[in-house]
CSV table of C-alpha atoms in Angstrom, one decimal:
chain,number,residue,atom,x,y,z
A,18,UNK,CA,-21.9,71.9,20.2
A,19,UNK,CA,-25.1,73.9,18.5
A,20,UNK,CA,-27.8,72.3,16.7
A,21,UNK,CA,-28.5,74.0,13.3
A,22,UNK,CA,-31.1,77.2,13.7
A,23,UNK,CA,-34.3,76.3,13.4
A,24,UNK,CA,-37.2,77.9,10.4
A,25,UNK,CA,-38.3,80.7,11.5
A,26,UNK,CA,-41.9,79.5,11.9
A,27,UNK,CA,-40.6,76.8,14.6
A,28,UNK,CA,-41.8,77.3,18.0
A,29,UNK,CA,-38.6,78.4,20.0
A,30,UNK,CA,-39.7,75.5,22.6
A,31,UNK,CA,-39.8,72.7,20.5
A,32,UNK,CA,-37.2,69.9,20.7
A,33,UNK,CA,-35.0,68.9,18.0
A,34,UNK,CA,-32.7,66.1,18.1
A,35,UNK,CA,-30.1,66.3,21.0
A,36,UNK,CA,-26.4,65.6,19.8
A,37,UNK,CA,-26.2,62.6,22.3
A,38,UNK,CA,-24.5,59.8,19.0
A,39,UNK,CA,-26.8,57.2,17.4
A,40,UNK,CA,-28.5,54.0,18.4
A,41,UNK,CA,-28.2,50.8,18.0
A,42,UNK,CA,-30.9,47.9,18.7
A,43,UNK,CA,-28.3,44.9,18.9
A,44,UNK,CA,-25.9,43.9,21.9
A,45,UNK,CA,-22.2,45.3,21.2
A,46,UNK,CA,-19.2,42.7,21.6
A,47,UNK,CA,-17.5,44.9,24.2
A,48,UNK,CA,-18.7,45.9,27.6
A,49,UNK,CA,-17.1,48.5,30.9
A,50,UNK,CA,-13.9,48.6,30.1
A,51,UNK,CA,-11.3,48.1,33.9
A,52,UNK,CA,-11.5,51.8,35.8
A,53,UNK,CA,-8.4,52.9,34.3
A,54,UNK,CA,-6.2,55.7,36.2
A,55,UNK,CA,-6.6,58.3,34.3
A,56,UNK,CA,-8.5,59.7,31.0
A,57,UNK,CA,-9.4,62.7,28.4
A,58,UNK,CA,-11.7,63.6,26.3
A,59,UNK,CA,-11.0,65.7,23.4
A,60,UNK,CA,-14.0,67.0,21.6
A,61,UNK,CA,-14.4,70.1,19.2
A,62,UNK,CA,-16.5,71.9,21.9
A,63,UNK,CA,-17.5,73.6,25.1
A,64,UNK,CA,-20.6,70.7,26.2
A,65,UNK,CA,-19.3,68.0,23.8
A,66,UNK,CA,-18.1,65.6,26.1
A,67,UNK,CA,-21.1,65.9,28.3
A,68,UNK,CA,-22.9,64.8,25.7
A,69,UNK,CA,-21.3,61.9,24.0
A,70,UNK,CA,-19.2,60.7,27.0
A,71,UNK,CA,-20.4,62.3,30.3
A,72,UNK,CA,-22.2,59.3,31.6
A,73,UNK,CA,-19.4,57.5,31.5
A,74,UNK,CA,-16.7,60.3,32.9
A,75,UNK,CA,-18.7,60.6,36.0
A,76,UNK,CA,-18.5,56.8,36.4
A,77,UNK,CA,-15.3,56.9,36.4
A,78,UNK,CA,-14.3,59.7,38.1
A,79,UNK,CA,-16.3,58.2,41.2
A,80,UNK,CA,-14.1,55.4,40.8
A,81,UNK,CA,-11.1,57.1,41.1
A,82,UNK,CA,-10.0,58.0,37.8
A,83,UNK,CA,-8.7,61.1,37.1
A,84,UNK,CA,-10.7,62.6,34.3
A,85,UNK,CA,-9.2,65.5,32.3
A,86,UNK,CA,-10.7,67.6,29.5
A,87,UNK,CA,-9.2,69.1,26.1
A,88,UNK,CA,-11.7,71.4,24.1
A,89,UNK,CA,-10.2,72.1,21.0
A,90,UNK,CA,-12.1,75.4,20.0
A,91,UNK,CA,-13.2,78.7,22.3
A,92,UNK,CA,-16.9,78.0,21.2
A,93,UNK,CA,-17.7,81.4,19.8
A,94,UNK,CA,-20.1,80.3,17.4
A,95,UNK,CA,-22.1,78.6,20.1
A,96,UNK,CA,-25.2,81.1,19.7
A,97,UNK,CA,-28.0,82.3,17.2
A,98,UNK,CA,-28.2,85.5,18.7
A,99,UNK,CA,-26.0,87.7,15.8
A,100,UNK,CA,-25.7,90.5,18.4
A,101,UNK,CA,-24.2,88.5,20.9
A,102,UNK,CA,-20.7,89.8,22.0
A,103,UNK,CA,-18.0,87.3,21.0
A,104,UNK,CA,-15.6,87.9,24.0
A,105,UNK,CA,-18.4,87.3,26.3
A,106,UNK,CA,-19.4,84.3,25.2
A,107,UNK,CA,-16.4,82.7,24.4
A,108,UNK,CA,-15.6,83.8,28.7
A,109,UNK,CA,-19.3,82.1,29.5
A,110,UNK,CA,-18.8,78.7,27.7
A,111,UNK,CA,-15.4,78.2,28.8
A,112,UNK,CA,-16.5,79.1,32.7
A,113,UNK,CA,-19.3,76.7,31.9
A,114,UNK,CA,-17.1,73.9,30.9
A,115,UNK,CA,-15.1,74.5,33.8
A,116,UNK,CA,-18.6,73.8,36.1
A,117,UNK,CA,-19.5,71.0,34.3
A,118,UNK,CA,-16.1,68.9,34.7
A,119,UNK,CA,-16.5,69.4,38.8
A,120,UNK,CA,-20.3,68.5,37.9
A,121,UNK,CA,-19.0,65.0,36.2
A,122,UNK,CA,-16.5,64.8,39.3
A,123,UNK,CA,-13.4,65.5,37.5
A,124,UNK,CA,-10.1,66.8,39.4
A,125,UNK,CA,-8.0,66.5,36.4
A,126,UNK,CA,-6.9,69.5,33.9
A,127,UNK,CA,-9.7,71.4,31.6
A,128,UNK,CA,-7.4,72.7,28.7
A,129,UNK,CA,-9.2,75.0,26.6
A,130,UNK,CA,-6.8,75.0,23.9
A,131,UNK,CA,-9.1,78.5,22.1
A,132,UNK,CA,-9.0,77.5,18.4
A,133,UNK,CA,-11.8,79.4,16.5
A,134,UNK,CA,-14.9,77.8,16.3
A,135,UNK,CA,-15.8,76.7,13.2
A,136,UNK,CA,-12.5,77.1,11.7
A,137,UNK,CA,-10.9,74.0,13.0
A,138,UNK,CA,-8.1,72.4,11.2
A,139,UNK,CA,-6.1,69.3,11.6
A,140,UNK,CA,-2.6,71.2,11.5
A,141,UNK,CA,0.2,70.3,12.4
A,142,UNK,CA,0.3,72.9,15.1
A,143,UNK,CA,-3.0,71.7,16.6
A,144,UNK,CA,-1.6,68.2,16.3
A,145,UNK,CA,1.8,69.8,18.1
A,146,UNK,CA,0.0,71.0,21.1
A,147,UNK,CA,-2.7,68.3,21.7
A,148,UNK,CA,0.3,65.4,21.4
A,149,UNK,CA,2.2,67.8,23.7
A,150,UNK,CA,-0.9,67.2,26.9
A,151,UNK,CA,-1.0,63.8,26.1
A,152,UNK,CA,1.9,63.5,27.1
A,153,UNK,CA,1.2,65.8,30.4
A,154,UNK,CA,-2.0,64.3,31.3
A,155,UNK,CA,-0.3,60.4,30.6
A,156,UNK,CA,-4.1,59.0,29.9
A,157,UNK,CA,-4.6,55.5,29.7
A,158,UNK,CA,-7.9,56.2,27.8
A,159,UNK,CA,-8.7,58.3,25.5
A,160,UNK,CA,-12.0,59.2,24.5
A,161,UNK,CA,-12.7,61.4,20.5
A,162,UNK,CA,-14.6,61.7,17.7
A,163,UNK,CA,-15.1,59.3,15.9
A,164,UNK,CA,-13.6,61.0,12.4
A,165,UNK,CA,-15.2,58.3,10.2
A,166,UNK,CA,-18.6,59.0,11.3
A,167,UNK,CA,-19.9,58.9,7.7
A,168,UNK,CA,-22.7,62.1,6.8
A,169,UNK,CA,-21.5,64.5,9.9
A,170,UNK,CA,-21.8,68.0,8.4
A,171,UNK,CA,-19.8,69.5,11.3
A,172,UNK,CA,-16.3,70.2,10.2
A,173,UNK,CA,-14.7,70.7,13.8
A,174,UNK,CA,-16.5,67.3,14.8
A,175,UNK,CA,-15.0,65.5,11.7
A,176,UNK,CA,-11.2,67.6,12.1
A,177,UNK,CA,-11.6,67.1,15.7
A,178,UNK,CA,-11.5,63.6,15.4
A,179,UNK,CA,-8.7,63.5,12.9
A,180,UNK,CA,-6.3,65.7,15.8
A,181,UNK,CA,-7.5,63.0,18.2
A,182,UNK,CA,-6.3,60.3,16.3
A,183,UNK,CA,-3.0,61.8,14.7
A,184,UNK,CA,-1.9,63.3,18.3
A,185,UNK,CA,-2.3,59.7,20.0
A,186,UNK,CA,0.3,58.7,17.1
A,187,UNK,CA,2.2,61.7,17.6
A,188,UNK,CA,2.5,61.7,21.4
A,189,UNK,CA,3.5,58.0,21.8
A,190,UNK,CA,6.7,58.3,20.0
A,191,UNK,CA,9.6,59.9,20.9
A,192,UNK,CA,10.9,61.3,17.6
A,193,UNK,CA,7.8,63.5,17.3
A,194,UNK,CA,7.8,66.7,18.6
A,195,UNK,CA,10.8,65.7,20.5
A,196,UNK,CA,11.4,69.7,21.7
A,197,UNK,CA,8.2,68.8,24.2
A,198,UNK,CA,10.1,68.9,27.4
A,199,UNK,CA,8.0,65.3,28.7
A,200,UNK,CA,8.3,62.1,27.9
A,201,UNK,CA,6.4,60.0,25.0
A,202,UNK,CA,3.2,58.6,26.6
A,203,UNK,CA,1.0,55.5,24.6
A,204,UNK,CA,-2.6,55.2,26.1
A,205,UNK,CA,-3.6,52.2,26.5
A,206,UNK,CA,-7.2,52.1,24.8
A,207,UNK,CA,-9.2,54.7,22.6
A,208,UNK,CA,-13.0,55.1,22.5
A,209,UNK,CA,-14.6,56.9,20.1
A,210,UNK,CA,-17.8,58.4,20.3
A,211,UNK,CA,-20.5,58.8,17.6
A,212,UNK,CA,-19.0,56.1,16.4
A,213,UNK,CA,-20.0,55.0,12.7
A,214,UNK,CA,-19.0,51.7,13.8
A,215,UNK,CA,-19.8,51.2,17.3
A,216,UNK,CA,-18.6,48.1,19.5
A,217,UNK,CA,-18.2,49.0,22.8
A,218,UNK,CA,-20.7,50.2,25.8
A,219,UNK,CA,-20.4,51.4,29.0
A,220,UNK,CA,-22.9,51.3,32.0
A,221,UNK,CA,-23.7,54.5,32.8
A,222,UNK,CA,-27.4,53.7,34.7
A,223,UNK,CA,-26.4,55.1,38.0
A,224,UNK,CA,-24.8,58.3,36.1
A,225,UNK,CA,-27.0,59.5,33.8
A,226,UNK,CA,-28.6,62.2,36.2
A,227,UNK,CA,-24.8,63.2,36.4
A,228,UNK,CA,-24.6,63.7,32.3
A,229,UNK,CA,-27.6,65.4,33.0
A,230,UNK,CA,-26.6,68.0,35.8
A,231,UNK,CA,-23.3,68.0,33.9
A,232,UNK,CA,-25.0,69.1,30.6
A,233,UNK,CA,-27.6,72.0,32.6
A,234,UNK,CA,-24.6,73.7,33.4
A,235,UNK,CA,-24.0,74.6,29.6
A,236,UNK,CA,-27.0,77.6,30.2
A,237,UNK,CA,-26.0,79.5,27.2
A,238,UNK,CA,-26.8,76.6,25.4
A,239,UNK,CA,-30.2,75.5,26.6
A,240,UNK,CA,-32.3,77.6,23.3
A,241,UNK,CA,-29.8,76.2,20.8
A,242,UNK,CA,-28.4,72.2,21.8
A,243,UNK,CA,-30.7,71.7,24.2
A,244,UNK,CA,-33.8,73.0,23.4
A,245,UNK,CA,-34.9,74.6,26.4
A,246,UNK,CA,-36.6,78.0,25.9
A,247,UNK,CA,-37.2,79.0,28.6
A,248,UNK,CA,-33.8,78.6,31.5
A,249,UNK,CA,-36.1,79.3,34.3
A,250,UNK,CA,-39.0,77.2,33.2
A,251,UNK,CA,-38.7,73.9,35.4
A,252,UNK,CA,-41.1,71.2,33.0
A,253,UNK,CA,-38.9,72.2,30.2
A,254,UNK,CA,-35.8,71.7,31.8
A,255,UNK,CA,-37.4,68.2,33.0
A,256,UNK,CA,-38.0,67.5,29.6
A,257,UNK,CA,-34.7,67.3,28.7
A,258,UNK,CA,-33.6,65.4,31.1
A,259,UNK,CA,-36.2,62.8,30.1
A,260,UNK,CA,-34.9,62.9,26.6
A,261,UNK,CA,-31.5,62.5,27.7
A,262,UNK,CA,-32.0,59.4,29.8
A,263,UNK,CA,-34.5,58.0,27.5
A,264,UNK,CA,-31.8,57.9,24.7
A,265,UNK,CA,-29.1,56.4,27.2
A,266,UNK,CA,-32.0,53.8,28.2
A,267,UNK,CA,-32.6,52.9,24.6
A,268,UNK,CA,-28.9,52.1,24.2
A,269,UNK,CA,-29.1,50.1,27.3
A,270,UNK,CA,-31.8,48.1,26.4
A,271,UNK,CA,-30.0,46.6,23.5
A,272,UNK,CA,-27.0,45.9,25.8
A,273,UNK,CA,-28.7,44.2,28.9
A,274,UNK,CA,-29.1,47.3,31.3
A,275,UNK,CA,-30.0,50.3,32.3
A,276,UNK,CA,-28.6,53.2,30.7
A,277,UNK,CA,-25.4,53.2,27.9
A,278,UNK,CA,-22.9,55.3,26.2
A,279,UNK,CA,-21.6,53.5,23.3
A,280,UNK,CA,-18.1,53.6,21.4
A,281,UNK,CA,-15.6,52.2,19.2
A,282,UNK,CA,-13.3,50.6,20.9
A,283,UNK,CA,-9.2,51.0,19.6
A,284,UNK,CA,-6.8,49.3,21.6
A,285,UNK,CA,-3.8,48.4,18.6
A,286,UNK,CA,-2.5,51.7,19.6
């Protein structure tokens, strides 16, 4: 995920909004869904999930749950600098994605499925392959984006949600892409993050210095997304911490604790 560049006449260390979903000030219907056995998140990005849902990954995954990723695009966009070399970077985001599901405690798969940044579709290829690891990783949650999130200019965030949502359809029956040599697999529950509508939290208090540790590992990000200047400076790597856990504190304080991750909550599926 990269924020939009800045004007030119912004100081490179100043702090623009982080990508970590909206608020809400009123306690949600739905609370901390059961551990369940396993999960995935698929998001457009390299550092998405860490965002929107690693607070409540790490949760999990100390629970027991096995915790699997599926990043939809190689995340070559991912920097402002036009010189950058694309083959380098789309090798340092995925090796940071790889560092930050161990950081969240996830043993499960990290499928980096290498679709263009920026250039996202929902095919019916993409649709084809994501449907196809549902069915490998059998998740009994899923976790997406939230494709009816009303205003997001991203287009991989909005088509990202859409694969989501048609693969969950796709991969729990068997006359679709029957040539997948697994069987149909029907989670059991769907959250969706930035959710326009939200209705659902989870606890994350005790695992929001994991979201965080999760999200420092995304380095090439830190002067785009995150804001941080300066990788070596300490205070402004602090700082973003204190955002971070200052927005999941906000949600939490509408929902009777610490910290929160909030969703919309799907289980007609």
């Amino acid at each position: 995920m990269t924020s939009p560049e800045p004007d030119p006449g912004r100081d490179s260390e100043s702090e623009g909004t982080l990508p970590l979903g909206g608020l809400t000030e009123s306690a949600l219907p739905s609370r901390d869904l059961p551990i369940p056995t396993s999960a995935l998140a698929i998001v457009a990005h390299p550092d998405d999930a860490e965002f929107l849902c690693g607070g409540t990954l790490a949760k999990w995954a100390v629970a027991g749950c096995t915790i699997h990723h599926l990043i939809l695009t190689d995340g070559s966009k991912g920097s402002w600098d036009a010189g950058a070399d694309t083959a380098e970077l789309i090798e340092t985001r995925r090796n940071e994605q790889l560092r930050a599901a161990r950081v969240l405690g996830s043993k499960g798969k990290v499928i980096m499925l290498g679709r263009v940044d920026g250039e996202l579709t929902a095919s019916s290829d993409v649709v084809d392959e994501v449907a196809y690891w549902i069915r490998v990783t059998e998740p009994t949650v899923v976790l997406a984006h939230d494709p009816w999130k009303r205003y997001r200019l991203h287009p991989d965030h909005r088509n990202a949600g859409w694969i989501a949502l048609d693969s969950v359809v796709a991969a729990r029956d068997p006359h679709f892409f029957p040539e997948h040599d697994v069987p149909h697999h029907r989670p059991s529950a769907l959250l969706l993050f930035e959710a326009d509508q939200p209705d659902h939290v989870e606890d994350i208090t005790e695992y929001t210095d994991a979201k965080v540790d999760a999200l420092l590992t995304h380095r090439s990000q830190f002067h785009t997304t995150h804001g941080i200047g300066d990788p070596d400076d300490v205070e402004q790597r602090e700082r973003f911490r204190e955002r971070v856990t200052e927005h999941a504190a906000r949600l939490g304080a509408a929902n009777g604790v610490g910290g929160a991750e909030i969703f919309k909550l799907i289980t007609d599926l």
